mmCIF file with all atom_site columns, C-alpha atoms in Angstrom:
data_model
loop_
_atom_site.group_PDB
_atom_site.id
_atom_site.type_symbol
_atom_site.label_atom_id
_atom_site.label_alt_id
_atom_site.label_comp_id
_atom_site.label_asym_id
_atom_site.label_entity_id
_atom_site.label_seq_id
_atom_site.pdbx_PDB_ins_code
_atom_site.Cartn_x
_atom_site.Cartn_y
_atom_site.Cartn_z
_atom_site.occupancy
_atom_site.B_iso_or_equiv
_atom_site.pdbx_formal_charge
_atom_site.auth_seq_id
_atom_site.auth_comp_id
_atom_site.auth_asym_id
_atom_site.auth_atom_id
_atom_site.pdbx_PDB_model_num
ATOM 1   C CA . UNK A 1 1   ? 6.102   -21.856 1.045   1.00 51.00 ? 198 UNK A CA 1
ATOM 2   C CA . UNK A 1 2   ? 2.439   -20.870 1.078   1.00 60.00 ? 199 UNK A CA 1
ATOM 3   C CA . UNK A 1 3   ? 1.208   -17.522 -0.230  1.00 60.00 ? 200 UNK A CA 1
ATOM 4   C CA . UNK A 1 4   ? 1.002   -15.995 3.244   1.00 60.00 ? 201 UNK A CA 1
ATOM 5   C CA . UNK A 1 5   ? 4.462   -16.997 4.420   1.00 67.00 ? 202 UNK A CA 1
ATOM 6   C CA . UNK A 1 6   ? 6.364   -14.433 2.341   1.00 68.00 ? 203 UNK A CA 1
ATOM 7   C CA . UNK A 1 7   ? 4.607   -11.285 3.640   1.00 66.00 ? 204 UNK A CA 1
ATOM 8   C CA . UNK A 1 8   ? 4.683   -12.593 7.192   1.00 65.00 ? 205 UNK A CA 1
ATOM 9   C CA . UNK A 1 9   ? 8.390   -13.357 6.921   1.00 72.00 ? 206 UNK A CA 1
ATOM 10  C CA . UNK A 1 10  ? 9.071   -9.827  5.629   1.00 67.00 ? 207 UNK A CA 1
ATOM 11  C CA . UNK A 1 11  ? 7.119   -8.325  8.532   1.00 60.00 ? 208 UNK A CA 1
ATOM 12  C CA . UNK A 1 12  ? 8.950   -10.487 11.057  1.00 68.00 ? 209 UNK A CA 1
ATOM 13  C CA . UNK A 1 13  ? 12.365  -9.494  9.634   1.00 69.00 ? 210 UNK A CA 1
ATOM 14  C CA . UNK A 1 14  ? 11.558  -5.788  9.930   1.00 60.00 ? 211 UNK A CA 1
ATOM 15  C CA . UNK A 1 15  ? 9.818   -6.168  13.298  1.00 58.00 ? 212 UNK A CA 1
ATOM 16  C CA . UNK A 1 16  ? 12.811  -7.989  14.762  1.00 69.00 ? 213 UNK A CA 1
ATOM 17  C CA . UNK A 1 17  ? 15.057  -5.012  13.960  1.00 75.00 ? 214 UNK A CA 1
ATOM 18  C CA . UNK A 1 18  ? 12.843  -2.155  15.171  1.00 81.00 ? 215 UNK A CA 1
ATOM 19  C CA . UNK A 1 19  ? 9.846   -1.495  17.418  1.00 86.00 ? 216 UNK A CA 1
ATOM 20  C CA . UNK A 1 20  ? 6.697   -3.067  15.882  1.00 87.00 ? 217 UNK A CA 1
ATOM 21  C CA . UNK A 1 21  ? 5.022   0.350   15.391  1.00 90.00 ? 218 UNK A CA 1
ATOM 22  C CA . UNK A 1 22  ? 8.080   1.619   13.532  1.00 91.00 ? 219 UNK A CA 1
ATOM 23  C CA . UNK A 1 23  ? 8.034   -1.570  11.456  1.00 89.00 ? 220 UNK A CA 1
ATOM 24  C CA . UNK A 1 24  ? 4.441   -0.888  10.421  1.00 93.00 ? 221 UNK A CA 1
ATOM 25  C CA . UNK A 1 25  ? 5.361   2.655   9.333   1.00 94.00 ? 222 UNK A CA 1
ATOM 26  C CA . UNK A 1 26  ? 8.350   1.326   7.375   1.00 93.00 ? 223 UNK A CA 1
ATOM 27  C CA . UNK A 1 27  ? 6.128   -1.223  5.661   1.00 94.00 ? 224 UNK A CA 1
ATOM 28  C CA . UNK A 1 28  ? 3.711   1.538   4.637   1.00 96.00 ? 225 UNK A CA 1
ATOM 29  C CA . UNK A 1 29  ? 6.667   3.556   3.348   1.00 95.00 ? 226 UNK A CA 1
ATOM 30  C CA . UNK A 1 30  ? 7.802   0.639   1.217   1.00 95.00 ? 227 UNK A CA 1
ATOM 31  C CA . UNK A 1 31  ? 4.287   -0.066  -0.113  1.00 97.00 ? 228 UNK A CA 1
ATOM 32  C CA . UNK A 1 32  ? 3.998   3.596   -1.101  1.00 97.00 ? 229 UNK A CA 1
ATOM 33  C CA . UNK A 1 33  ? 7.490   3.603   -2.639  1.00 96.00 ? 230 UNK A CA 1
ATOM 34  C CA . UNK A 1 34  ? 6.610   0.567   -4.745  1.00 97.00 ? 231 UNK A CA 1
ATOM 35  C CA . UNK A 1 35  ? 3.469   2.306   -6.015  1.00 97.00 ? 232 UNK A CA 1
ATOM 36  C CA . UNK A 1 36  ? 5.532   5.366   -6.960  1.00 97.00 ? 233 UNK A CA 1
ATOM 37  C CA . UNK A 1 37  ? 7.900   3.091   -8.879  1.00 97.00 ? 234 UNK A CA 1
ATOM 38  C CA . UNK A 1 38  ? 4.871   1.472   -10.535 1.00 97.00 ? 235 UNK A CA 1
ATOM 39  C CA . UNK A 1 39  ? 3.714   4.912   -11.678 1.00 97.00 ? 236 UNK A CA 1
ATOM 40  C CA . UNK A 1 40  ? 7.098   5.625   -13.262 1.00 97.00 ? 237 UNK A CA 1
ATOM 41  C CA . UNK A 1 41  ? 7.218   2.207   -14.905 1.00 96.00 ? 238 UNK A CA 1
ATOM 42  C CA . UNK A 1 42  ? 3.652   2.601   -16.177 1.00 95.00 ? 239 UNK A CA 1
ATOM 43  C CA . UNK A 1 43  ? 4.420   5.999   -17.665 1.00 94.00 ? 240 UNK A CA 1
ATOM 44  C CA . UNK A 1 44  ? 7.489   4.528   -19.397 1.00 95.00 ? 241 UNK A CA 1
ATOM 45  C CA . UNK A 1 45  ? 5.469   1.525   -20.605 1.00 94.00 ? 242 UNK A CA 1
ATOM 46  C CA . UNK A 1 46  ? 7.609   -0.924  -18.657 1.00 95.00 ? 243 UNK A CA 1
ATOM 47  C CA . UNK A 1 47  ? 4.683   -3.171  -17.892 1.00 94.00 ? 244 UNK A CA 1
ATOM 48  C CA . UNK A 1 48  ? 6.541   -6.090  -16.316 1.00 96.00 ? 245 UNK A CA 1
ATOM 49  C CA . UNK A 1 49  ? 8.342   -3.757  -13.923 1.00 97.00 ? 246 UNK A CA 1
ATOM 50  C CA . UNK A 1 50  ? 5.074   -1.999  -13.093 1.00 97.00 ? 247 UNK A CA 1
ATOM 51  C CA . UNK A 1 51  ? 3.426   -5.337  -12.350 1.00 97.00 ? 248 UNK A CA 1
ATOM 52  C CA . UNK A 1 52  ? 6.334   -6.389  -10.114 1.00 96.00 ? 249 UNK A CA 1
ATOM 53  C CA . UNK A 1 53  ? 6.018   -3.133  -8.158  1.00 97.00 ? 250 UNK A CA 1
ATOM 54  C CA . UNK A 1 54  ? 2.281   -3.412  -7.602  1.00 97.00 ? 251 UNK A CA 1
ATOM 55  C CA . UNK A 1 55  ? 2.732   -7.030  -6.583  1.00 97.00 ? 252 UNK A CA 1
ATOM 56  C CA . UNK A 1 56  ? 5.286   -5.992  -3.949  1.00 96.00 ? 253 UNK A CA 1
ATOM 57  C CA . UNK A 1 57  ? 3.012   -3.228  -2.687  1.00 97.00 ? 254 UNK A CA 1
ATOM 58  C CA . UNK A 1 58  ? -0.024  -5.476  -2.406  1.00 97.00 ? 255 UNK A CA 1
ATOM 59  C CA . UNK A 1 59  ? 2.082   -8.215  -0.786  1.00 96.00 ? 256 UNK A CA 1
ATOM 60  C CA . UNK A 1 60  ? 3.047   -5.774  1.950   1.00 96.00 ? 257 UNK A CA 1
ATOM 61  C CA . UNK A 1 61  ? -0.592  -4.851  2.515   1.00 97.00 ? 258 UNK A CA 1
ATOM 62  C CA . UNK A 1 62  ? -1.534  -8.526  2.565   1.00 96.00 ? 259 UNK A CA 1
ATOM 63  C CA . UNK A 1 63  ? 1.156   -9.090  5.173   1.00 94.00 ? 260 UNK A CA 1
ATOM 64  C CA . UNK A 1 64  ? -0.258  -6.277  7.276   1.00 95.00 ? 261 UNK A CA 1
ATOM 65  C CA . UNK A 1 65  ? -3.688  -7.952  7.028   1.00 95.00 ? 262 UNK A CA 1
ATOM 66  C CA . UNK A 1 66  ? -2.283  -11.112 8.543   1.00 92.00 ? 263 UNK A CA 1
ATOM 67  C CA . UNK A 1 67  ? -0.703  -9.244  11.440  1.00 90.00 ? 264 UNK A CA 1
ATOM 68  C CA . UNK A 1 68  ? -3.916  -7.609  12.644  1.00 94.00 ? 265 UNK A CA 1
ATOM 69  C CA . UNK A 1 69  ? -4.746  -8.375  16.255  1.00 92.00 ? 266 UNK A CA 1
ATOM 70  C CA . UNK A 1 70  ? -8.499  -8.877  16.443  1.00 94.00 ? 267 UNK A CA 1
ATOM 71  C CA . UNK A 1 71  ? -8.144  -9.904  20.084  1.00 94.00 ? 268 UNK A CA 1
ATOM 72  C CA . UNK A 1 72  ? -6.688  -6.477  20.985  1.00 92.00 ? 269 UNK A CA 1
ATOM 73  C CA . UNK A 1 73  ? -9.299  -4.331  19.245  1.00 92.00 ? 270 UNK A CA 1
ATOM 74  C CA . UNK A 1 74  ? -11.746 -6.019  16.946  1.00 95.00 ? 271 UNK A CA 1
ATOM 75  C CA . UNK A 1 75  ? -13.377 -2.843  15.629  1.00 96.00 ? 272 UNK A CA 1
ATOM 76  C CA . UNK A 1 76  ? -10.075 -1.217  14.631  1.00 94.00 ? 273 UNK A CA 1
ATOM 77  C CA . UNK A 1 77  ? -8.782  -4.481  13.173  1.00 95.00 ? 274 UNK A CA 1
ATOM 78  C CA . UNK A 1 78  ? -11.966 -4.855  11.085  1.00 97.00 ? 275 UNK A CA 1
ATOM 79  C CA . UNK A 1 79  ? -11.609 -1.307  9.725   1.00 97.00 ? 276 UNK A CA 1
ATOM 80  C CA . UNK A 1 80  ? -7.950  -1.854  8.873   1.00 96.00 ? 277 UNK A CA 1
ATOM 81  C CA . UNK A 1 81  ? -8.761  -5.174  7.210   1.00 97.00 ? 278 UNK A CA 1
ATOM 82  C CA . UNK A 1 82  ? -11.369 -3.429  5.060   1.00 97.00 ? 279 UNK A CA 1
ATOM 83  C CA . UNK A 1 83  ? -8.917  -0.648  4.165   1.00 97.00 ? 280 UNK A CA 1
ATOM 84  C CA . UNK A 1 84  ? -6.111  -3.071  3.286   1.00 97.00 ? 281 UNK A CA 1
ATOM 85  C CA . UNK A 1 85  ? -8.425  -5.303  1.249   1.00 97.00 ? 282 UNK A CA 1
ATOM 86  C CA . UNK A 1 86  ? -9.908  -2.331  -0.595  1.00 97.00 ? 283 UNK A CA 1
ATOM 87  C CA . UNK A 1 87  ? -6.450  -0.983  -1.457  1.00 98.00 ? 284 UNK A CA 1
ATOM 88  C CA . UNK A 1 88  ? -5.152  -4.377  -2.572  1.00 98.00 ? 285 UNK A CA 1
ATOM 89  C CA . UNK A 1 89  ? -8.107  -4.726  -4.920  1.00 98.00 ? 286 UNK A CA 1
ATOM 90  C CA . UNK A 1 90  ? -7.725  -1.140  -6.143  1.00 97.00 ? 287 UNK A CA 1
ATOM 91  C CA . UNK A 1 91  ? -4.022  -1.668  -6.883  1.00 98.00 ? 288 UNK A CA 1
ATOM 92  C CA . UNK A 1 92  ? -4.668  -4.726  -9.014  1.00 96.00 ? 289 UNK A CA 1
ATOM 93  C CA . UNK A 1 93  ? -7.757  -3.289  -10.666 1.00 97.00 ? 290 UNK A CA 1
ATOM 94  C CA . UNK A 1 94  ? -5.780  -0.223  -11.792 1.00 97.00 ? 291 UNK A CA 1
ATOM 95  C CA . UNK A 1 95  ? -3.071  -2.259  -13.510 1.00 95.00 ? 292 UNK A CA 1
ATOM 96  C CA . UNK A 1 96  ? -3.181  -1.974  -17.280 1.00 92.00 ? 293 UNK A CA 1
ATOM 97  C CA . UNK A 1 97  ? -5.747  0.825   -17.354 1.00 94.00 ? 294 UNK A CA 1
ATOM 98  C CA . UNK A 1 98  ? -5.141  4.095   -19.134 1.00 94.00 ? 295 UNK A CA 1
ATOM 99  C CA . UNK A 1 99  ? -5.562  5.995   -15.894 1.00 96.00 ? 296 UNK A CA 1
ATOM 100 C CA . UNK A 1 100 ? -3.473  3.575   -13.803 1.00 96.00 ? 297 UNK A CA 1
ATOM 101 C CA . UNK A 1 101 ? -1.025  6.272   -12.688 1.00 96.00 ? 298 UNK A CA 1
ATOM 102 C CA . UNK A 1 102 ? -3.860  8.492   -11.442 1.00 96.00 ? 299 UNK A CA 1
ATOM 103 C CA . UNK A 1 103 ? -5.433  5.533   -9.637  1.00 97.00 ? 300 UNK A CA 1
ATOM 104 C CA . UNK A 1 104 ? -2.106  4.673   -7.987  1.00 97.00 ? 301 UNK A CA 1
ATOM 105 C CA . UNK A 1 105 ? -1.771  8.311   -6.870  1.00 97.00 ? 302 UNK A CA 1
ATOM 106 C CA . UNK A 1 106 ? -5.175  8.095   -5.197  1.00 97.00 ? 303 UNK A CA 1
ATOM 107 C CA . UNK A 1 107 ? -4.150  4.880   -3.439  1.00 97.00 ? 304 UNK A CA 1
ATOM 108 C CA . UNK A 1 108 ? -0.882  6.521   -2.339  1.00 97.00 ? 305 UNK A CA 1
ATOM 109 C CA . UNK A 1 109 ? -2.887  9.421   -0.913  1.00 96.00 ? 306 UNK A CA 1
ATOM 110 C CA . UNK A 1 110 ? -4.987  7.057   1.211   1.00 96.00 ? 307 UNK A CA 1
ATOM 111 C CA . UNK A 1 111 ? -2.049  4.898   2.272   1.00 97.00 ? 308 UNK A CA 1
ATOM 112 C CA . UNK A 1 112 ? -0.127  8.021   3.290   1.00 96.00 ? 309 UNK A CA 1
ATOM 113 C CA . UNK A 1 113 ? -3.005  8.978   5.570   1.00 95.00 ? 310 UNK A CA 1
ATOM 114 C CA . UNK A 1 114 ? -2.928  5.546   7.190   1.00 96.00 ? 311 UNK A CA 1
ATOM 115 C CA . UNK A 1 115 ? 0.863   5.680   7.385   1.00 96.00 ? 312 UNK A CA 1
ATOM 116 C CA . UNK A 1 116 ? 0.760   9.050   9.111   1.00 96.00 ? 313 UNK A CA 1
ATOM 117 C CA . UNK A 1 117 ? -1.722  7.742   11.673  1.00 94.00 ? 314 UNK A CA 1
ATOM 118 C CA . UNK A 1 118 ? 0.658   4.911   12.555  1.00 94.00 ? 315 UNK A CA 1
ATOM 119 C CA . UNK A 1 119 ? 3.604   7.344   12.536  1.00 95.00 ? 316 UNK A CA 1
ATOM 120 C CA . UNK A 1 120 ? 1.807   9.559   15.040  1.00 94.00 ? 317 UNK A CA 1
ATOM 121 C CA . UNK A 1 121 ? 1.244   6.599   17.349  1.00 92.00 ? 318 UNK A CA 1
ATOM 122 C CA . UNK A 1 122 ? 4.911   5.593   16.960  1.00 89.00 ? 319 UNK A CA 1
ATOM 123 C CA . UNK A 1 123 ? 6.144   9.160   17.539  1.00 89.00 ? 320 UNK A CA 1
ATOM 124 C CA . UNK A 1 124 ? 7.566   9.470   14.023  1.00 87.00 ? 321 UNK A CA 1
ATOM 125 C CA . UNK A 1 125 ? 7.382   12.323  11.539  1.00 86.00 ? 322 UNK A CA 1
ATOM 126 C CA . UNK A 1 126 ? 4.491   12.682  9.138   1.00 85.00 ? 323 UNK A CA 1
ATOM 127 C CA . UNK A 1 127 ? 4.969   12.576  5.382   1.00 85.00 ? 324 UNK A CA 1
ATOM 128 C CA . UNK A 1 128 ? 3.393   15.190  3.197   1.00 80.00 ? 325 UNK A CA 1
ATOM 129 C CA . UNK A 1 129 ? 0.064   13.987  1.910   1.00 72.00 ? 326 UNK A CA 1
ATOM 130 C CA . UNK A 1 130 ? -0.274  15.300  -1.621  1.00 70.00 ? 327 UNK A CA 1
ATOM 131 C CA . UNK A 1 131 ? -3.797  15.149  -2.986  1.00 69.00 ? 328 UNK A CA 1
ATOM 132 C CA . UNK A 1 132 ? -4.080  13.308  -6.296  1.00 70.00 ? 329 UNK A CA 1
ATOM 133 C CA . UNK A 1 133 ? -4.385  15.550  -9.328  1.00 61.00 ? 330 UNK A CA 1
ATOM 134 C CA . UNK A 1 134 ? -7.923  16.238  -10.426 1.00 53.00 ? 331 UNK A CA 1
ATOM 135 C CA . UNK A 1 135 ? -8.968  14.408  -13.542 1.00 53.00 ? 332 UNK A CA 1
ATOM 136 C CA . UNK A 1 136 ? -8.508  16.600  -16.590 1.00 43.00 ? 333 UNK A CA 1
ATOM 137 C CA . UNK A 1 137 ? -11.604 17.002  -18.742 1.00 41.00 ? 334 UNK A CA 1
ATOM 138 C CA . UNK A 1 138 ? -11.564 14.841  -21.848 1.00 39.00 ? 335 UNK A CA 1
ATOM 139 C CA . UNK A 1 139 ? -11.201 16.631  -25.157 1.00 38.00 ? 336 UNK A CA 1
ATOM 140 C CA . UNK A 1 140 ? -13.268 15.685  -28.137 1.00 35.00 ? 337 UNK A CA 1
#
């Protein structure tokens, strides 16, 4: 199975059970949930679990990349591709850093905004978008 087959298969399973717009919202919800689990695992120094969670989250985003319909709206698809790619890179770049939890919170904030946009289109409820905590000043 190639690297793109797994995320596409997950999308197809969800999409077959619900309307495609609802499936997209559910995929965002799961990507966000995995990042929240990664935060908890990171804080508890469970590094393998944290890595598994960020891998699941980025796999979902990668799957969403492959489902973009450039033929239906190239400009929107390009913007979403940029957003997904940026967040995938940010997720993996944060792993192992001291401020990983804060970085994941920032990513969650942005993904929640995207999720809520899709939820509005699908006629679903918004989720509260909690701004990431401001960085505390470093003590010397």
